[in-house]
């Protein structure tokens, strides 16, 4: 069995990360197309965004590598106080994704645990995340890692 390495992403790997990010966007869009935007080509948009984020001090992009192939990623940021959200300075875990063939091997757990360490090293006193309402597996994972529910997002579409 091959060893899996979780580490900071390299700029040369951002196309692979962007493909996984696009898959995550499409999964969310399928759950609720009105709530989750889908702007094609998603891969290009994410590639451009992550290309800026990879050099920013308050951003962390991690990858899970197996046999020289990127099979998962996590993206998190250090956030300042936000009065609108009543949220003091914190880390935010934005994305966690593992490709189908590599799931059920605790890779998401390792990515999240590594992200927690990275955000703590940046000074985050806590980490906050949002999870799609229909993504029960992700919510179970986050609960198992010590996350607790603190907010419930609700959306209502307005008539034209």
CSV table of N, CA and C in Angstrom, one decimal:
chain,number,residue,atom,x,y,z
A,1,UNK,N,0.8,-1.2,0.0
A,1,UNK,CA,0.0,0.0,0.0
A,1,UNK,C,0.9,1.2,0.0
A,2,UNK,N,0.6,2.2,-0.9
A,2,UNK,CA,1.4,3.4,-1.0
A,2,UNK,C,1.1,4.4,0.1
A,3,UNK,N,2.1,5.1,0.5
A,3,UNK,CA,2.0,6.1,1.6
A,3,UNK,C,1.4,7.4,0.9
A,4,UNK,N,0.6,8.1,1.7
A,4,UNK,CA,0.0,9.3,1.2
A,4,UNK,C,0.6,10.5,2.0
A,5,UNK,N,1.0,11.5,1.3
A,5,UNK,CA,1.7,12.6,1.9
A,5,UNK,C,0.7,13.8,1.9
A,6,UNK,N,0.5,14.5,3.0
A,6,UNK,CA,-0.3,15.7,3.0
A,6,UNK,C,0.7,16.8,3.2
A,7,UNK,N,0.7,17.8,2.3
A,7,UNK,CA,1.6,18.9,2.4
A,7,UNK,C,1.1,20.2,1.7
A,8,UNK,N,1.8,21.2,1.7
A,8,UNK,CA,1.4,22.5,1.0
A,8,UNK,C,1.5,22.2,-0.5
A,9,UNK,N,0.5,22.8,-1.2
A,9,UNK,CA,0.5,22.7,-2.6
A,9,UNK,C,1.6,23.5,-3.3
A,10,UNK,N,2.0,23.1,-4.4
A,10,UNK,CA,3.0,23.8,-5.2
A,10,UNK,C,2.2,24.5,-6.4
A,11,UNK,N,2.7,25.6,-6.8
A,11,UNK,CA,2.1,26.3,-7.9
A,11,UNK,C,1.8,25.4,-9.1
A,12,UNK,N,2.8,24.5,-9.4
A,12,UNK,CA,2.6,23.6,-10.6
A,12,UNK,C,1.5,22.6,-10.4
A,13,UNK,N,0.9,22.5,-9.2
A,13,UNK,CA,-0.2,21.5,-8.9
A,13,UNK,C,-1.5,22.2,-8.9
A,14,UNK,N,-1.6,23.5,-9.2
A,14,UNK,CA,-2.9,24.2,-9.0
A,14,UNK,C,-3.9,23.8,-10.1
A,15,UNK,N,-3.5,23.3,-11.2
A,15,UNK,CA,-4.4,22.8,-12.2
A,15,UNK,C,-5.2,21.6,-11.7
A,16,UNK,N,-4.4,20.7,-11.1
A,16,UNK,CA,-5.0,19.5,-10.5
A,16,UNK,C,-6.0,19.9,-9.3
A,17,UNK,N,-5.5,20.8,-8.5
A,17,UNK,CA,-6.4,21.3,-7.4
A,17,UNK,C,-7.6,21.9,-8.0
A,18,UNK,N,-7.5,22.7,-9.0
A,18,UNK,CA,-8.6,23.4,-9.6
A,18,UNK,C,-9.7,22.4,-10.2
A,19,UNK,N,-9.2,21.3,-10.7
A,19,UNK,CA,-10.1,20.3,-11.2
A,19,UNK,C,-10.9,19.7,-10.1
A,20,UNK,N,-10.3,19.5,-8.9
A,20,UNK,CA,-11.0,18.9,-7.8
A,20,UNK,C,-12.0,20.0,-7.2
A,21,UNK,N,-11.5,21.2,-7.2
A,21,UNK,CA,-12.4,22.3,-6.7
A,21,UNK,C,-13.6,22.5,-7.6
A,22,UNK,N,-13.4,22.3,-8.9
A,22,UNK,CA,-14.6,22.4,-9.8
A,22,UNK,C,-15.5,21.2,-9.5
A,23,UNK,N,-15.0,20.1,-9.3
A,23,UNK,CA,-15.9,18.9,-8.9
A,23,UNK,C,-16.7,19.2,-7.7
A,24,UNK,N,-16.0,19.8,-6.7
A,24,UNK,CA,-16.7,20.2,-5.4
A,24,UNK,C,-17.8,21.2,-5.7
A,25,UNK,N,-17.5,22.2,-6.5
A,25,UNK,CA,-18.5,23.2,-6.9
A,25,UNK,C,-19.7,22.5,-7.6
A,26,UNK,N,-19.5,21.6,-8.5
A,26,UNK,CA,-20.5,20.9,-9.2
A,26,UNK,C,-21.4,20.1,-8.3
A,27,UNK,N,-20.7,19.4,-7.3
A,27,UNK,CA,-21.5,18.6,-6.3
A,27,UNK,C,-22.4,19.6,-5.5
A,28,UNK,N,-21.9,20.7,-5.1
A,28,UNK,CA,-22.8,21.7,-4.4
A,28,UNK,C,-23.9,22.2,-5.3
A,29,UNK,N,-23.6,22.5,-6.5
A,29,UNK,CA,-24.6,23.0,-7.4
A,29,UNK,C,-25.7,22.0,-7.6
A,30,UNK,N,-25.4,20.7,-7.7
A,30,UNK,CA,-26.4,19.6,-7.8
A,30,UNK,C,-27.3,19.6,-6.6
A,31,UNK,N,-26.7,19.9,-5.4
A,31,UNK,CA,-27.5,19.9,-4.2
A,31,UNK,C,-28.6,21.0,-4.2
A,32,UNK,N,-28.2,22.2,-4.7
A,32,UNK,CA,-29.1,23.3,-4.6
A,32,UNK,C,-28.6,24.3,-5.7
A,33,UNK,N,-29.1,24.2,-6.9
A,33,UNK,CA,-28.7,25.0,-8.0
A,33,UNK,C,-29.0,26.5,-7.8
A,34,UNK,N,-30.0,26.9,-7.0
A,34,UNK,CA,-30.3,28.3,-6.8
A,34,UNK,C,-29.3,28.9,-5.8
A,35,UNK,N,-28.8,28.1,-4.9
A,35,UNK,CA,-27.9,28.6,-3.8
A,35,UNK,C,-26.4,28.6,-4.3
A,36,UNK,N,-26.0,27.6,-4.9
A,36,UNK,CA,-24.6,27.4,-5.2
A,36,UNK,C,-24.3,27.8,-6.7
A,37,UNK,N,-23.6,28.8,-6.9
A,37,UNK,CA,-23.3,29.3,-8.3
A,37,UNK,C,-22.5,28.2,-9.0
A,38,UNK,N,-22.6,28.3,-10.3
A,38,UNK,CA,-21.8,27.5,-11.2
A,38,UNK,C,-21.4,28.3,-12.4
A,39,UNK,N,-20.2,28.9,-12.4
A,39,UNK,CA,-19.8,29.8,-13.4
A,39,UNK,C,-18.7,29.0,-14.2
A,40,UNK,N,-19.1,28.6,-15.5
A,40,UNK,CA,-18.1,27.9,-16.3
A,40,UNK,C,-17.2,28.8,-17.0
A,41,UNK,N,-16.0,28.4,-17.3
A,41,UNK,CA,-15.4,27.2,-16.8
A,41,UNK,C,-14.9,27.3,-15.4
A,42,UNK,N,-15.4,26.5,-14.5
A,42,UNK,CA,-15.1,26.6,-13.1
A,42,UNK,C,-13.6,26.3,-12.9
A,43,UNK,N,-13.0,25.4,-13.6
A,43,UNK,CA,-11.6,25.1,-13.4
A,43,UNK,C,-10.7,26.3,-13.6
A,44,UNK,N,-11.0,27.1,-14.7
A,44,UNK,CA,-10.2,28.3,-14.9
A,44,UNK,C,-10.4,29.3,-13.8
A,45,UNK,N,-11.6,29.5,-13.4
A,45,UNK,CA,-11.9,30.4,-12.3
A,45,UNK,C,-11.1,30.1,-11.1
A,46,UNK,N,-11.2,28.8,-10.7
A,46,UNK,CA,-10.5,28.4,-9.5
A,46,UNK,C,-9.0,28.4,-9.7
A,47,UNK,N,-8.5,28.1,-10.8
A,47,UNK,CA,-7.1,28.1,-11.1
A,47,UNK,C,-6.6,29.5,-10.9
A,48,UNK,N,-7.3,30.5,-11.4
A,48,UNK,CA,-6.9,31.9,-11.3
A,48,UNK,C,-7.0,32.4,-9.8
A,49,UNK,N,-8.0,32.0,-9.1
A,49,UNK,CA,-8.2,32.4,-7.7
A,49,UNK,C,-7.1,31.8,-6.8
A,50,UNK,N,-6.9,30.5,-7.0
A,50,UNK,CA,-5.9,29.8,-6.2
A,50,UNK,C,-4.4,30.3,-6.5
A,51,UNK,N,-4.2,30.7,-7.8
A,51,UNK,CA,-3.0,31.2,-8.2
A,51,UNK,C,-2.6,32.5,-7.4
A,52,UNK,N,-3.6,33.2,-7.0
A,52,UNK,CA,-3.4,34.4,-6.2
A,52,UNK,C,-3.2,34.0,-4.7
A,53,UNK,N,-4.1,33.1,-4.3
A,53,UNK,CA,-4.1,32.7,-2.9
A,53,UNK,C,-2.8,31.9,-2.4
A,54,UNK,N,-2.2,31.2,-3.3
A,54,UNK,CA,-1.1,30.4,-2.9
A,54,UNK,C,0.1,31.2,-2.4
A,55,UNK,N,0.2,32.4,-2.7
A,55,UNK,CA,1.3,33.3,-2.2
A,55,UNK,C,0.9,34.2,-1.0
A,56,UNK,N,-0.4,34.2,-0.7
A,56,UNK,CA,-0.9,35.1,0.3
A,56,UNK,C,-0.6,34.4,1.7
A,57,UNK,N,-0.1,35.2,2.6
A,57,UNK,CA,0.3,34.7,3.9
A,57,UNK,C,-0.9,34.1,4.7
A,58,UNK,N,-2.0,34.7,4.6
A,58,UNK,CA,-3.2,34.2,5.3
A,58,UNK,C,-4.0,33.1,4.6
A,59,UNK,N,-3.4,32.5,3.6
A,59,UNK,CA,-4.1,31.4,2.9
A,59,UNK,C,-3.3,30.2,2.9
A,60,UNK,N,-4.0,29.0,3.0
A,60,UNK,CA,-3.3,27.7,3.0
A,60,UNK,C,-4.0,26.8,2.0
A,61,UNK,N,-3.2,26.2,1.1
A,61,UNK,CA,-3.7,25.2,0.2
A,61,UNK,C,-2.9,24.0,0.4
A,62,UNK,N,-3.5,22.9,0.8
A,62,UNK,CA,-2.9,21.6,1.1
A,62,UNK,C,-3.3,20.6,0.0
A,63,UNK,N,-2.4,19.7,-0.2
A,63,UNK,CA,-2.7,18.6,-1.1
A,63,UNK,C,-2.4,17.2,-0.5
A,64,UNK,N,-3.1,16.2,-0.9
A,64,UNK,CA,-2.8,14.8,-0.5
A,64,UNK,C,-2.3,14.2,-1.7
A,65,UNK,N,-1.1,13.7,-1.6
A,65,UNK,CA,-0.4,13.1,-2.8
A,65,UNK,C,-0.1,11.6,-2.5
A,66,UNK,N,-0.5,10.8,-3.6
A,66,UNK,CA,-0.3,9.4,-3.5
A,66,UNK,C,0.3,8.9,-4.9
A,67,UNK,N,1.4,8.3,-4.8
A,67,UNK,CA,2.1,7.8,-6.0
A,67,UNK,C,2.3,9.0,-7.0
A,68,UNK,N,2.8,10.1,-6.5
A,68,UNK,CA,3.0,11.3,-7.3
A,68,UNK,C,1.8,11.9,-8.0
A,69,UNK,N,0.6,11.5,-7.5
A,69,UNK,CA,-0.7,12.0,-8.0
A,69,UNK,C,-1.4,12.8,-6.9
A,70,UNK,N,-2.0,13.9,-7.2
A,70,UNK,CA,-2.7,14.7,-6.2
A,70,UNK,C,-4.2,14.1,-6.2
A,71,UNK,N,-4.5,13.6,-5.0
A,71,UNK,CA,-5.8,12.9,-4.8
A,71,UNK,C,-6.8,13.6,-3.9
A,72,UNK,N,-6.3,14.7,-3.3
A,72,UNK,CA,-7.2,15.5,-2.5
A,72,UNK,C,-6.6,16.8,-2.2
A,73,UNK,N,-7.4,17.8,-1.7
A,73,UNK,CA,-6.9,19.1,-1.3
A,73,UNK,C,-7.8,19.7,-0.2
A,74,UNK,N,-7.2,20.7,0.4
A,74,UNK,CA,-8.0,21.5,1.4
A,74,UNK,C,-7.5,22.9,1.2
A,75,UNK,N,-8.5,23.9,1.4
A,75,UNK,CA,-8.2,25.3,1.3
A,75,UNK,C,-8.7,26.0,2.5
A,76,UNK,N,-7.9,26.8,3.2
A,76,UNK,CA,-8.3,27.5,4.3
A,76,UNK,C,-7.7,28.9,4.4
A,77,UNK,N,-8.2,29.8,5.2
A,77,UNK,CA,-7.7,31.1,5.3
A,77,UNK,C,-7.8,31.6,6.7
A,78,UNK,N,-7.0,32.6,7.0
A,78,UNK,CA,-7.0,33.3,8.3
A,78,UNK,C,-7.9,34.5,8.0
A,79,UNK,N,-8.9,34.7,8.9
A,79,UNK,CA,-9.8,35.8,8.7
A,79,UNK,C,-9.8,36.8,9.8
A,80,UNK,N,-10.0,38.1,9.6
A,80,UNK,CA,-10.0,39.1,10.6
A,80,UNK,C,-11.4,39.1,11.2
A,81,UNK,N,-11.6,39.9,12.2
A,81,UNK,CA,-12.9,40.1,12.9
A,81,UNK,C,-13.9,40.5,11.9
A,82,UNK,N,-15.1,40.0,12.0
A,82,UNK,CA,-16.2,40.3,11.0
A,82,UNK,C,-17.5,40.6,11.8
A,83,UNK,N,-17.8,41.9,11.9
A,83,UNK,CA,-18.9,42.3,12.7
A,83,UNK,C,-20.2,41.8,12.1
A,84,UNK,N,-20.3,41.7,10.8
A,84,UNK,CA,-21.6,41.2,10.2
A,84,UNK,C,-21.9,39.8,10.7
A,85,UNK,N,-20.9,39.0,10.8
A,85,UNK,CA,-21.1,37.6,11.2
A,85,UNK,C,-21.0,37.4,12.7
A,86,UNK,N,-20.6,38.5,13.4
A,86,UNK,CA,-20.4,38.4,14.9
A,86,UNK,C,-19.3,37.3,15.1
A,87,UNK,N,-18.3,37.4,14.3
A,87,UNK,CA,-17.2,36.4,14.3
A,87,UNK,C,-15.9,37.1,14.5
A,88,UNK,N,-15.2,36.7,15.6
A,88,UNK,CA,-13.9,37.3,15.9
A,88,UNK,C,-12.8,36.6,15.0
A,89,UNK,N,-11.6,37.1,15.0
A,89,UNK,CA,-10.6,36.5,14.2
A,89,UNK,C,-10.6,35.0,14.3
A,90,UNK,N,-10.4,34.3,13.1
A,90,UNK,CA,-10.5,32.9,13.1
A,90,UNK,C,-9.9,32.4,11.8
A,91,UNK,N,-9.7,31.1,11.8
A,91,UNK,CA,-9.4,30.4,10.6
A,91,UNK,C,-10.7,29.9,9.9
A,92,UNK,N,-10.7,29.9,8.6
A,92,UNK,CA,-11.9,29.4,7.9
A,92,UNK,C,-11.5,28.2,7.0
A,93,UNK,N,-12.1,27.1,7.1
A,93,UNK,CA,-11.9,26.0,6.2
A,93,UNK,C,-12.9,26.1,5.1
A,94,UNK,N,-12.5,26.4,3.9
A,94,UNK,CA,-13.4,26.6,2.8
A,94,UNK,C,-13.7,25.3,2.0
A,95,UNK,N,-12.7,24.6,1.8
A,95,UNK,CA,-12.8,23.4,0.9
A,95,UNK,C,-12.1,22.2,1.5
A,96,UNK,N,-12.7,21.0,1.3
A,96,UNK,CA,-12.0,19.8,1.5
A,96,UNK,C,-12.5,18.8,0.5
A,97,UNK,N,-11.7,18.2,-0.3
A,97,UNK,CA,-12.1,17.3,-1.3
A,97,UNK,C,-11.1,16.2,-1.5
A,98,UNK,N,-11.7,14.9,-1.7
A,98,UNK,CA,-10.8,13.8,-2.0
A,98,UNK,C,-11.5,13.1,-3.3
A,99,UNK,N,-10.7,12.7,-4.2
A,99,UNK,CA,-11.2,12.1,-5.4
A,99,UNK,C,-11.8,10.7,-5.1
A,100,UNK,N,-12.8,10.3,-5.9
A,100,UNK,CA,-13.5,9.1,-5.7
A,100,UNK,C,-12.7,7.9,-5.3
A,101,UNK,N,-11.7,7.6,-6.1
A,101,UNK,CA,-10.8,6.4,-6.0
A,101,UNK,C,-10.0,6.4,-4.7
A,102,UNK,N,-9.9,7.5,-4.0
A,102,UNK,CA,-9.0,7.6,-2.8
A,102,UNK,C,-9.9,7.8,-1.5
A,103,UNK,N,-11.2,7.8,-1.7
A,103,UNK,CA,-12.0,8.0,-0.5
A,103,UNK,C,-12.0,6.8,0.4
A,104,UNK,N,-12.5,7.0,1.6
A,104,UNK,CA,-12.6,5.9,2.7
A,104,UNK,C,-11.2,5.5,3.2
A,105,UNK,N,-10.3,6.4,3.1
A,105,UNK,CA,-8.9,6.1,3.6
A,105,UNK,C,-8.4,7.1,4.6
A,106,UNK,N,-9.4,7.9,5.2
A,106,UNK,CA,-9.1,8.9,6.2
A,106,UNK,C,-8.3,10.1,5.6
A,107,UNK,N,-8.3,10.3,4.3
A,107,UNK,CA,-7.6,11.4,3.7
A,107,UNK,C,-8.2,12.7,4.0
A,108,UNK,N,-9.6,12.8,4.0
A,108,UNK,CA,-10.2,14.0,4.4
A,108,UNK,C,-9.9,14.4,5.9
A,109,UNK,N,-9.9,13.4,6.7
A,109,UNK,CA,-9.5,13.6,8.1
A,109,UNK,C,-8.1,14.2,8.2
A,110,UNK,N,-7.2,13.6,7.5
A,110,UNK,CA,-5.8,14.0,7.5
A,110,UNK,C,-5.7,15.4,6.9
A,111,UNK,N,-6.4,15.7,5.9
A,111,UNK,CA,-6.4,17.1,5.3
A,111,UNK,C,-6.9,18.1,6.3
A,112,UNK,N,-8.0,17.8,7.0
A,112,UNK,CA,-8.6,18.7,7.9
A,112,UNK,C,-7.7,18.9,9.1
A,113,UNK,N,-7.1,17.8,9.6
A,113,UNK,CA,-6.2,17.9,10.8
A,113,UNK,C,-5.0,18.7,10.4
A,114,UNK,N,-4.4,18.5,9.3
A,114,UNK,CA,-3.3,19.3,8.8
A,114,UNK,C,-3.6,20.8,8.7
A,115,UNK,N,-4.8,21.1,8.1
A,115,UNK,CA,-5.3,22.4,8.0
A,115,UNK,C,-5.4,23.1,9.3
A,116,UNK,N,-6.0,22.4,10.3
A,116,UNK,CA,-6.1,23.0,11.7
A,116,UNK,C,-4.7,23.4,12.2
A,117,UNK,N,-3.7,22.5,12.0
A,117,UNK,CA,-2.4,22.9,12.5
A,117,UNK,C,-1.8,24.1,11.7
A,118,UNK,N,-2.0,24.1,10.4
A,118,UNK,CA,-1.5,25.3,9.6
A,118,UNK,C,-2.2,26.6,10.1
A,119,UNK,N,-3.5,26.6,10.3
A,119,UNK,CA,-4.2,27.8,10.6
A,119,UNK,C,-3.9,28.2,12.1
A,120,UNK,N,-3.7,27.2,12.9
A,120,UNK,CA,-3.2,27.5,14.3
A,120,UNK,C,-1.9,28.2,14.3
A,121,UNK,N,-1.0,27.7,13.4
A,121,UNK,CA,0.4,28.3,13.3
A,121,UNK,C,0.3,29.7,12.8
A,122,UNK,N,-0.7,30.1,12.0
A,122,UNK,CA,-0.9,31.4,11.5
A,122,UNK,C,-1.6,32.3,12.6
A,123,UNK,N,-2.0,31.7,13.7
A,123,UNK,CA,-2.6,32.5,14.8
A,123,UNK,C,-4.1,32.4,15.0
A,124,UNK,N,-4.7,31.5,14.3
A,124,UNK,CA,-6.1,31.3,14.4
A,124,UNK,C,-6.5,30.7,15.8
A,125,UNK,N,-7.4,31.3,16.5
A,125,UNK,CA,-7.7,30.7,17.8
A,125,UNK,C,-8.8,29.7,17.7
A,126,UNK,N,-9.5,29.6,16.5
A,126,UNK,CA,-10.6,28.7,16.2
A,126,UNK,C,-10.7,28.5,14.7
A,127,UNK,N,-11.3,27.5,14.3
A,127,UNK,CA,-11.6,27.3,12.8
A,127,UNK,C,-13.1,27.2,12.6
A,128,UNK,N,-13.6,27.9,11.7
A,128,UNK,CA,-15.0,27.9,11.3
A,128,UNK,C,-15.2,27.3,9.9
A,129,UNK,N,-16.3,26.6,9.7
A,129,UNK,CA,-16.5,26.1,8.3
A,129,UNK,C,-18.0,26.2,8.1
A,130,UNK,N,-18.4,26.1,6.8
A,130,UNK,CA,-19.8,25.9,6.4
A,130,UNK,C,-19.9,24.6,5.6
A,131,UNK,N,-21.0,23.9,5.8
A,131,UNK,CA,-21.2,22.6,5.1
A,131,UNK,C,-22.5,22.6,4.4
A,132,UNK,N,-22.6,22.2,3.2
A,132,UNK,CA,-23.9,22.2,2.5
A,132,UNK,C,-24.9,21.3,3.3
A,133,UNK,N,-26.1,21.8,3.4
A,133,UNK,CA,-27.1,21.1,4.2
A,133,UNK,C,-27.3,19.6,3.8
A,134,UNK,N,-27.2,19.3,2.6
A,134,UNK,CA,-27.4,17.9,2.1
A,134,UNK,C,-26.1,17.0,2.2
A,135,UNK,N,-25.0,17.6,2.7
A,135,UNK,CA,-23.8,16.8,2.7
A,135,UNK,C,-23.6,16.2,4.1
A,136,UNK,N,-24.4,15.2,4.4
A,136,UNK,CA,-24.4,14.6,5.7
A,136,UNK,C,-23.0,13.9,6.1
A,137,UNK,N,-22.4,13.3,5.1
A,137,UNK,CA,-21.1,12.7,5.3
A,137,UNK,C,-20.1,13.7,5.8
A,138,UNK,N,-20.0,14.8,5.1
A,138,UNK,CA,-19.0,15.8,5.5
A,138,UNK,C,-19.3,16.3,6.9
A,139,UNK,N,-20.6,16.5,7.2
A,139,UNK,CA,-21.0,17.0,8.6
A,139,UNK,C,-20.6,16.0,9.6
A,140,UNK,N,-20.8,14.7,9.3
A,140,UNK,CA,-20.4,13.7,10.3
A,140,UNK,C,-18.8,13.7,10.5
A,141,UNK,N,-18.1,13.9,9.4
A,141,UNK,CA,-16.6,14.0,9.5
A,141,UNK,C,-16.3,15.2,10.4
A,142,UNK,N,-16.8,16.3,10.1
A,142,UNK,CA,-16.5,17.5,10.9
A,142,UNK,C,-16.8,17.3,12.4
A,143,UNK,N,-18.0,16.7,12.7
A,143,UNK,CA,-18.4,16.5,14.1
A,143,UNK,C,-17.3,15.5,14.7
A,144,UNK,N,-16.9,14.5,14.0
A,144,UNK,CA,-15.9,13.6,14.6
A,144,UNK,C,-14.6,14.3,14.9
A,145,UNK,N,-14.3,15.4,14.2
A,145,UNK,CA,-13.1,16.1,14.4
A,145,UNK,C,-13.3,17.3,15.4
A,146,UNK,N,-14.4,17.3,16.1
A,146,UNK,CA,-14.6,18.3,17.2
A,146,UNK,C,-15.3,19.6,16.8
A,147,UNK,N,-15.8,19.7,15.5
A,147,UNK,CA,-16.6,20.8,15.1
A,147,UNK,C,-18.0,20.7,15.7
A,148,UNK,N,-18.6,21.9,16.0
A,148,UNK,CA,-20.0,21.9,16.5
A,148,UNK,C,-20.8,22.9,15.7
A,149,UNK,N,-22.1,22.6,15.6
A,149,UNK,CA,-23.0,23.5,14.9
A,149,UNK,C,-23.1,24.8,15.6
A,150,UNK,N,-23.0,25.9,14.9
A,150,UNK,CA,-23.2,27.2,15.6
A,150,UNK,C,-24.1,28.1,14.8
A,151,UNK,N,-24.3,27.9,13.5
A,151,UNK,CA,-25.2,28.7,12.7
A,151,UNK,C,-25.9,27.8,11.7
A,152,UNK,N,-27.1,28.3,11.3
A,152,UNK,CA,-27.8,27.6,10.2
A,152,UNK,C,-28.1,28.6,9.1
A,153,UNK,N,-27.5,28.5,7.9
A,153,UNK,CA,-27.8,29.4,6.8
A,153,UNK,C,-29.1,29.0,6.2
A,154,UNK,N,-29.9,30.0,5.9
A,154,UNK,CA,-31.2,29.8,5.2
A,154,UNK,C,-31.3,30.8,4.0
A,155,UNK,N,-31.9,30.3,3.0
A,155,UNK,CA,-31.9,31.1,1.7
A,155,UNK,C,-33.3,31.1,1.2
A,156,UNK,N,-33.7,32.3,0.7
A,156,UNK,CA,-35.0,32.4,0.1
A,156,UNK,C,-34.8,33.2,-1.2
A,157,UNK,N,-35.3,32.6,-2.3
A,157,UNK,CA,-35.3,33.3,-3.6
A,157,UNK,C,-36.3,34.4,-3.6
A,158,UNK,N,-36.0,35.5,-4.3
A,158,UNK,CA,-37.0,36.6,-4.4
A,158,UNK,C,-37.5,36.6,-5.8
A,159,UNK,N,-38.8,37.0,-5.9
A,159,UNK,CA,-39.4,37.0,-7.2
A,159,UNK,C,-38.8,38.2,-8.0
A,160,UNK,N,-38.8,38.0,-9.3
A,160,UNK,CA,-38.2,39.0,-10.2
A,160,UNK,C,-39.0,40.2,-10.3
